[in-house]
Short mmCIF file of C-alpha atoms (C1' of nucleotides) in Angstrom, two decimals:
data_model
loop_
_atom_site.label_atom_id
_atom_site.label_comp_id
_atom_site.label_asym_id
_atom_site.label_seq_id
_atom_site.Cartn_x
_atom_site.Cartn_y
_atom_site.Cartn_z
CA MET A 1 6.88 18.17 2.76
CA ARG A 2 4.30 16.41 0.70
CA SER A 3 6.14 13.14 0.46
CA ASP A 4 6.85 12.54 4.12
CA PRO A 5 6.79 8.74 4.40
CA ARG A 6 4.47 8.59 7.37
CA GLU A 7 1.94 10.97 5.92
CA LEU A 8 2.15 9.30 2.55
CA ALA A 9 1.63 5.92 4.19
CA GLU A 10 -1.67 7.12 5.62
CA GLY A 11 -2.90 8.37 2.29
CA PHE A 12 -1.73 5.21 0.60
CA SER A 13 -3.50 3.13 3.19
CA LEU A 14 -6.83 4.77 2.39
CA VAL A 15 -6.33 4.28 -1.33
CA LEU A 16 -5.48 0.64 -0.71
CA ARG A 17 -8.92 0.16 0.80
CA ASP A 18 -10.58 1.73 -2.20
CA LEU A 19 -8.56 -0.46 -4.52
CA VAL A 20 -9.95 -3.53 -2.80
CA LEU A 21 -13.46 -2.32 -3.58
CA LEU A 22 -12.41 -1.64 -7.15
CA LEU A 23 -11.02 -5.13 -7.46
CA ARG A 24 -14.30 -6.59 -6.23
CA GLN A 25 -16.10 -4.70 -8.97
CA VAL A 26 -13.63 -5.86 -11.60
CA THR A 27 -14.09 -9.45 -10.51
CA ALA A 28 -17.84 -9.40 -10.04
CA GLU A 29 -19.96 -10.91 -12.78
CA GLN A 30 -17.02 -12.85 -14.18
CA PRO A 31 -16.90 -16.62 -14.45
CA VAL A 32 -13.34 -16.74 -13.15
CA SER A 33 -12.20 -15.13 -9.90
CA ALA A 34 -9.18 -12.88 -9.70
CA GLN A 35 -7.17 -15.61 -7.98
CA GLN A 36 -8.07 -18.21 -10.53
CA LEU A 37 -7.26 -15.82 -13.36
CA GLY A 38 -3.88 -15.17 -11.79
CA ILE A 39 -3.15 -18.88 -11.61
CA LEU A 40 -4.18 -19.42 -15.20
CA GLY A 41 -1.87 -16.57 -16.13
CA SER A 42 1.03 -18.34 -14.44
CA LEU A 43 0.44 -21.37 -16.61
CA GLU A 44 0.44 -19.53 -19.89
CA ALA A 45 4.09 -20.24 -20.65
CA GLY A 46 3.78 -23.93 -19.78
CA PRO A 47 2.94 -26.34 -16.97
CA ARG A 48 4.10 -25.58 -13.44
CA ARG A 49 4.25 -27.52 -10.22
CA VAL A 50 1.84 -26.90 -7.36
CA THR A 51 4.50 -25.77 -4.90
CA GLU A 52 5.83 -23.28 -7.39
CA LEU A 53 2.39 -21.82 -7.98
CA ALA A 54 1.78 -21.57 -4.25
CA ARG A 55 4.99 -19.62 -3.67
CA GLU A 56 4.33 -17.35 -6.64
CA HIS A 57 0.87 -16.46 -5.40
CA GLY A 58 1.82 -16.12 -1.78
CA VAL A 59 -0.35 -18.93 -0.45
CA ARG A 60 0.30 -22.25 1.31
CA ALA A 61 0.36 -25.52 -0.53
CA PRO A 62 -3.10 -26.73 0.60
CA THR A 63 -4.63 -23.52 -0.67
CA MET A 64 -3.08 -24.03 -4.08
CA THR A 65 -4.20 -27.65 -4.08
CA ALA A 66 -7.75 -26.42 -3.57
CA HIS A 67 -7.42 -23.86 -6.36
CA VAL A 68 -6.05 -26.43 -8.74
CA SER A 69 -8.84 -28.85 -7.84
CA ARG A 70 -11.49 -26.25 -8.54
CA LEU A 71 -9.83 -25.27 -11.81
CA GLU A 72 -9.56 -28.93 -12.75
CA GLU A 73 -13.23 -29.36 -11.90
CA ALA A 74 -13.96 -26.49 -14.27
CA GLU A 75 -11.78 -28.20 -16.89
CA ALA A 76 -9.52 -25.18 -17.10
CA VAL A 77 -6.38 -27.04 -16.08
CA SER A 78 -5.24 -30.64 -15.95
CA ARG A 79 -2.92 -32.35 -13.52
CA GLY A 80 0.06 -34.30 -14.81
CA VAL A 81 3.10 -36.06 -13.44
CA ASP A 82 6.77 -35.20 -13.50
CA THR A 83 8.83 -37.94 -15.08
CA ASP A 84 11.84 -37.13 -12.91
CA ASP A 85 10.13 -36.89 -9.54
CA ALA A 86 7.04 -38.93 -8.84
CA ARG A 87 6.01 -36.70 -5.94
CA VAL A 88 5.55 -33.71 -8.17
CA VAL A 89 2.20 -32.77 -9.67
CA THR A 90 2.33 -30.57 -12.72
CA VAL A 91 -0.52 -28.27 -13.65
CA GLY A 92 -1.14 -27.26 -17.23
CA LEU A 93 -3.70 -25.18 -19.11
CA THR A 94 -6.39 -26.91 -21.15
CA SER A 95 -7.77 -25.22 -24.22
CA ARG A 96 -10.78 -24.22 -22.14
CA GLY A 97 -8.38 -22.72 -19.61
CA ARG A 98 -6.76 -20.72 -22.35
CA ASP A 99 -10.15 -19.40 -23.42
CA LEU A 100 -11.09 -18.46 -19.88
CA LEU A 101 -7.78 -16.70 -19.42
CA ALA A 102 -8.19 -14.68 -22.59
CA ALA A 103 -11.79 -13.76 -21.79
CA GLY A 104 -11.02 -12.85 -18.18
CA ARG A 105 -8.10 -10.68 -19.16
CA ALA A 106 -10.09 -8.94 -21.85
CA ALA A 107 -12.93 -8.18 -19.44
CA ARG A 108 -10.59 -6.93 -16.76
CA THR A 109 -8.61 -4.77 -19.14
CA ALA A 110 -11.77 -3.36 -20.67
CA PHE A 111 -13.14 -2.43 -17.27
CA LEU A 112 -9.96 -0.65 -16.25
CA ALA A 113 -9.43 0.96 -19.63
CA GLU A 114 -12.89 2.48 -19.37
CA ARG A 115 -11.99 4.03 -16.05
CA LEU A 116 -8.69 5.28 -17.39
CA GLU A 117 -10.32 6.85 -20.42
CA ALA A 118 -12.35 9.00 -18.08
CA LEU A 119 -9.15 10.55 -16.77
CA GLY A 120 -7.19 13.43 -18.25
CA GLU A 121 -3.97 12.89 -20.09
CA SER A 122 -1.90 14.30 -17.24
CA GLU A 123 -3.63 12.03 -14.75
CA ARG A 124 -2.84 8.99 -16.85
CA ALA A 125 0.75 10.18 -17.03
CA ALA A 126 0.85 10.47 -13.24
CA LEU A 127 -0.50 6.95 -12.92
CA ALA A 128 1.95 5.58 -15.48
CA ALA A 129 4.80 7.19 -13.56
CA ALA A 130 3.60 5.63 -10.31
CA LEU A 131 3.20 2.05 -11.54
CA PRO A 132 6.88 1.12 -11.27
CA VAL A 133 6.96 2.73 -7.84
CA LEU A 134 4.02 0.63 -6.74
CA SER A 135 5.76 -2.46 -8.05
CA ARG A 136 8.82 -1.63 -6.01
CA ILE A 137 6.75 -1.11 -2.89
CA CYS A 138 5.13 -4.49 -3.36
CA ALA A 139 8.38 -6.26 -4.12
CA GLY A 140 10.45 -4.65 -1.40
CA GLY A 141 10.48 -6.48 1.84
CA MET B 1 2.15 7.02 -26.35
CA ARG B 2 2.99 6.01 -22.83
CA SER B 3 -0.41 6.69 -21.37
CA ASP B 4 -2.56 4.86 -23.85
CA PRO B 5 -5.52 3.71 -21.74
CA ARG B 6 -5.48 0.11 -22.89
CA GLU B 7 -1.79 -0.37 -22.37
CA LEU B 8 -1.92 1.41 -19.06
CA ALA B 9 -4.81 -0.79 -17.99
CA GLU B 10 -2.69 -3.87 -18.52
CA GLY B 11 0.16 -2.54 -16.44
CA PHE B 12 -2.26 -1.39 -13.79
CA SER B 13 -3.86 -4.79 -13.73
CA LEU B 14 -0.57 -6.46 -12.92
CA VAL B 15 0.17 -3.97 -10.16
CA LEU B 16 -3.28 -4.57 -8.74
CA ARG B 17 -2.40 -8.23 -8.25
CA ASP B 18 0.78 -7.33 -6.45
CA LEU B 19 -1.09 -4.90 -4.26
CA VAL B 20 -3.36 -7.71 -3.11
CA LEU B 21 -0.32 -9.65 -1.98
CA LEU B 22 0.99 -6.56 -0.23
CA LEU B 23 -2.29 -6.11 1.55
CA ARG B 24 -2.15 -9.69 2.78
CA GLN B 25 1.27 -9.01 4.23
CA VAL B 26 0.08 -5.83 5.89
CA THR B 27 -2.83 -7.68 7.44
CA ALA B 28 -0.99 -10.83 8.44
CA GLU B 29 -0.03 -11.22 12.07
CA GLN B 30 -2.52 -8.62 13.15
CA PRO B 31 -5.40 -9.27 15.50
CA VAL B 32 -7.80 -7.27 13.36
CA SER B 33 -8.37 -7.84 9.65
CA ALA B 34 -8.32 -5.07 7.09
CA GLN B 35 -12.10 -5.21 6.77
CA GLN B 36 -12.67 -5.07 10.47
CA LEU B 37 -10.22 -2.22 10.81
CA GLY B 38 -12.09 -0.34 8.14
CA ILE B 39 -15.37 -0.80 9.93
CA LEU B 40 -13.91 0.32 13.24
CA GLY B 41 -12.59 3.37 11.41
CA SER B 42 -16.08 4.21 10.22
CA LEU B 43 -17.29 4.24 13.80
CA GLU B 44 -14.65 6.59 15.07
CA ALA B 45 -16.80 9.68 14.79
CA GLY B 46 -19.78 8.03 16.48
CA PRO B 47 -22.27 5.16 16.15
CA ARG B 48 -23.60 4.23 12.74
CA ARG B 49 -26.37 2.01 11.50
CA VAL B 50 -25.73 -1.36 9.88
CA THR B 51 -27.15 -0.41 6.50
CA GLU B 52 -25.01 2.69 6.38
CA LEU B 53 -21.87 0.67 7.14
CA ALA B 54 -22.76 -1.88 4.48
CA ARG B 55 -23.14 0.77 1.80
CA GLU B 56 -19.94 2.53 2.85
CA HIS B 57 -17.92 -0.67 2.63
CA GLY B 58 -19.49 -1.94 -0.53
CA VAL B 59 -21.04 -5.08 0.92
CA ARG B 60 -24.59 -6.39 1.33
CA ALA B 61 -26.48 -6.09 4.57
CA PRO B 62 -26.05 -9.73 5.65
CA THR B 63 -22.30 -9.44 5.22
CA MET B 64 -22.21 -6.40 7.46
CA THR B 65 -24.40 -8.15 10.00
CA ALA B 66 -21.79 -10.90 10.14
CA HIS B 67 -18.96 -8.41 10.54
CA VAL B 68 -20.75 -6.61 13.31
CA SER B 69 -21.49 -9.90 15.04
CA ARG B 70 -17.83 -10.90 14.94
CA LEU B 71 -16.72 -7.51 16.16
CA GLU B 72 -19.32 -7.67 18.92
CA GLU B 73 -18.04 -11.13 19.84
CA ALA B 74 -14.57 -9.60 20.12
CA GLU B 75 -16.05 -6.85 22.26
CA ALA B 76 -14.82 -4.21 19.84
CA VAL B 77 -18.27 -2.81 19.13
CA SER B 78 -21.67 -2.90 20.76
CA ARG B 79 -25.11 -2.90 19.23
CA GLY B 80 -27.64 -0.32 20.29
CA VAL B 81 -31.09 0.88 19.33
CA ASP B 82 -32.31 4.00 17.64
CA THR B 83 -34.88 5.85 19.71
CA ASP B 84 -36.63 7.22 16.62
CA ASP B 85 -36.86 4.03 14.61
CA ALA B 86 -37.14 0.70 16.36
CA ARG B 87 -36.01 -1.22 13.27
CA VAL B 88 -32.60 0.41 13.30
CA VAL B 89 -29.58 -1.16 14.96
CA THR B 90 -26.77 1.22 15.81
CA VAL B 91 -23.20 0.07 16.07
CA GLY B 92 -20.74 1.89 18.29
CA LEU B 93 -17.10 1.49 19.33
CA THR B 94 -16.25 0.12 22.74
CA SER B 95 -13.08 1.25 24.45
CA ARG B 96 -11.53 -2.04 23.39
CA GLY B 97 -12.59 -1.25 19.84
CA ARG B 98 -10.86 2.10 20.09
CA ASP B 99 -7.68 0.40 21.25
CA LEU B 100 -7.79 -2.13 18.43
CA LEU B 101 -8.36 0.63 15.91
CA ALA B 102 -5.41 2.65 17.15
CA ALA B 103 -3.11 -0.37 17.28
CA GLY B 104 -4.17 -1.65 13.88
CA ARG B 105 -3.69 1.70 12.25
CA ALA B 106 -0.30 2.19 13.83
CA ALA B 107 0.89 -1.23 12.65
CA ARG B 108 -0.41 -0.71 9.15
CA THR B 109 1.06 2.75 8.83
CA ALA B 110 4.39 1.58 10.22
CA PHE B 111 4.55 -1.25 7.73
CA LEU B 112 3.82 0.99 4.78
CA ALA B 113 6.03 3.82 6.01
CA GLU B 114 8.93 1.40 6.16
CA ARG B 115 8.40 0.46 2.54
CA LEU B 116 8.09 4.09 1.54
CA GLU B 117 11.26 5.04 3.34
CA ALA B 118 13.11 2.61 1.13
CA LEU B 119 12.13 4.67 -1.90
CA GLY B 120 13.83 7.72 -3.30
CA GLU B 121 12.37 11.17 -2.84
CA SER B 122 11.30 11.39 -6.47
CA GLU B 123 9.56 8.02 -6.25
CA ARG B 124 7.60 9.16 -3.23
CA ALA B 125 6.68 12.29 -5.13
CA ALA B 126 5.43 10.17 -8.03
CA LEU B 127 3.37 8.09 -5.65
CA ALA B 128 1.97 11.15 -3.91
CA ALA B 129 0.96 12.56 -7.28
CA ALA B 130 -0.78 9.33 -8.23
CA LEU B 131 -2.84 8.88 -5.06
CA PRO B 132 -5.60 11.32 -6.05
CA VAL B 133 -5.70 9.72 -9.48
CA LEU B 134 -6.13 6.29 -7.93
CA SER B 135 -8.94 7.65 -5.80
CA ARG B 136 -10.67 8.96 -8.88
CA ILE B 137 -10.33 5.65 -10.64
CA CYS B 138 -11.89 3.86 -7.68
CA ALA B 139 -14.69 6.37 -7.28
CA GLY B 140 -15.58 6.71 -10.94
CA GLY B 141 -18.15 4.31 -12.26
"C1'" DT C 1 -58.54 1.24 10.81
"C1'" DT C 2 -57.19 -2.33 8.15
"C1'" DT C 3 -54.42 -3.57 4.47
"C1'" DG C 4 -50.47 -3.55 1.64
"C1'" DT C 5 -45.74 -1.97 0.68
"C1'" DT C 6 -41.29 -0.69 1.82
"C1'" DT C 7 -37.30 -0.63 4.91
"C1'" DA C 8 -33.90 -2.50 8.55
"C1'" DG C 9 -31.89 -6.13 10.09
"C1'" DT C 10 -31.20 -11.10 10.76
"C1'" DT C 11 -31.00 -16.08 9.65
"C1'" DA C 12 -30.01 -19.90 6.68
"C1'" DG C 13 -27.41 -21.88 3.26
"C1'" DC C 14 -23.93 -21.72 -0.26
"C1'" DC C 15 -19.35 -20.55 -2.23
"C1'" DT C 16 -14.40 -18.93 -2.35
"C1'" DA C 17 -10.23 -18.37 -0.09
"C1'" DT C 18 -7.25 -18.77 3.40
"C1'" DC C 19 -4.93 -21.22 7.37
"C1'" DT C 20 -2.82 -25.25 10.41
"C1'" DA C 21 -2.22 -30.03 11.47
"C1'" DA C 22 -1.70 -34.40 10.03
"C1'" DG C 23 -1.29 -38.07 6.54
"C1'" DT C 24 0.88 -40.34 2.19
"C1'" DT C 25 4.24 -41.22 -0.94
"C1'" DA C 26 8.64 -40.47 -2.93
"C1'" DT C 27 13.38 -38.78 -2.74
"C1'" DA C 28 17.73 -38.17 -0.48
"C1'" DG C 29 21.29 -38.68 2.97
"C1'" DT C 30 23.91 -41.41 6.17
"C1'" DA D 1 18.31 -49.96 5.60
"C1'" DC D 2 16.84 -46.10 8.30
"C1'" DT D 3 15.73 -41.57 8.78
"C1'" DA D 4 14.85 -37.19 7.43
"C1'" DT D 5 13.02 -34.15 4.06
"C1'" DA D 6 9.99 -32.75 0.40
"C1'" DA D 7 5.62 -32.61 -2.51
"C1'" DC D 8 1.19 -32.95 -2.33
"C1'" DT D 9 -3.40 -34.05 -0.31
"C1'" DT D 10 -6.99 -34.39 3.21
"C1'" DA D 11 -9.51 -32.76 7.14
"C1'" DG D 12 -11.30 -29.23 9.68
"C1'" DA D 13 -11.43 -24.39 10.99
"C1'" DT D 14 -12.39 -19.39 10.01
"C1'" DA D 15 -13.23 -15.01 7.42
"C1'" DG D 16 -15.63 -12.92 3.94
"C1'" DG D 17 -18.73 -12.62 0.31
"C1'" DC D 18 -23.44 -13.68 -1.93
"C1'" DT D 19 -28.84 -14.64 -2.49
"C1'" DA D 20 -33.24 -15.94 -0.67
"C1'" DA D 21 -36.34 -15.76 2.75
"C1'" DC D 22 -37.88 -14.23 7.29
"C1'" DT D 23 -39.44 -10.78 11.18
"C1'" DA D 24 -40.60 -6.52 12.77
"C1'" DA D 25 -41.40 -1.80 12.25
"C1'" DA D 26 -42.80 2.21 9.61
"C1'" DC D 27 -45.47 4.27 6.08
"C1'" DA D 28 -49.21 4.99 2.85
"C1'" DA D 29 -53.65 4.71 1.34
"C1'" DA D 30 -58.27 3.11 1.02
#
DNA sequence: TTTGTTTAGTTAGCCTATCTAAGTTATAGT
DNA sequence: ACTATAACTTAGATAGGCTAACTAAACAAA
């Protein structure tokens, strides 16, 4: 049985470690970290509140506050207020933020696409088939 | 074309972000971090030198020195000397380190196995088929 | 042998990224 | 009006990563 859950979990666990190393390579030499890029991505469709961003990225509020502060420092986002609730801080992309997002995404995609081009067609098909499964694994809980 | 490299890279990129969140969940509430667990795993077959560990885990020497120091502080590893080369520091598992390794692995595998059990047989098969591909992607470069 | 270079590891100092605890201000409920 | 809750920030801790610079040992060569 090749897909025994326990056995598969062990193999998956090893791959997970390698993926972390891969992610470090993807991120290295880029002006925007993976976390920051993710946050910028969340703002693409419009401003969001800090709490919302924190939940979406699986971190606590103070962590997101720090991220937003750094991004604000880099002039990639700007803080605003909510007219309905004065406690709320909204975070929106600046034009510089938009540029950084586009550049970061392009670099990341290019890096990965290069790796994927080195694979065979059937390997890419196997990966494509696994992506939704991986999503489900991550979501499930 | 479902497995166009560029398109696939974008999907993969999104999954990669989710996998980071998954990894945080796997690691949370455990006494030993993913990195530390990985290092302990490298020592299972016998003592290793710091430089060797650094290369294997894709970090610089000072980073590995810090890891080893923390693990030593936790009494999970112990530093030793190489009889042939007095510059070399060897790092070996203590019995406590062995226990932490076993416990950490069991917890991690249990967590993942639970997620995998929630999948269908064909999904597990798709994942199993993709693991070697993922390994190749990580290795290639 | 003395001198210079490379290698192994550490230290120092910086940055990101995460957490908890505690504080501030605003909203909401009684 | 009082109290509780909620949104965010601040303060302080820790892990994890980096570069630069240091020490000590090994090697190489004159």
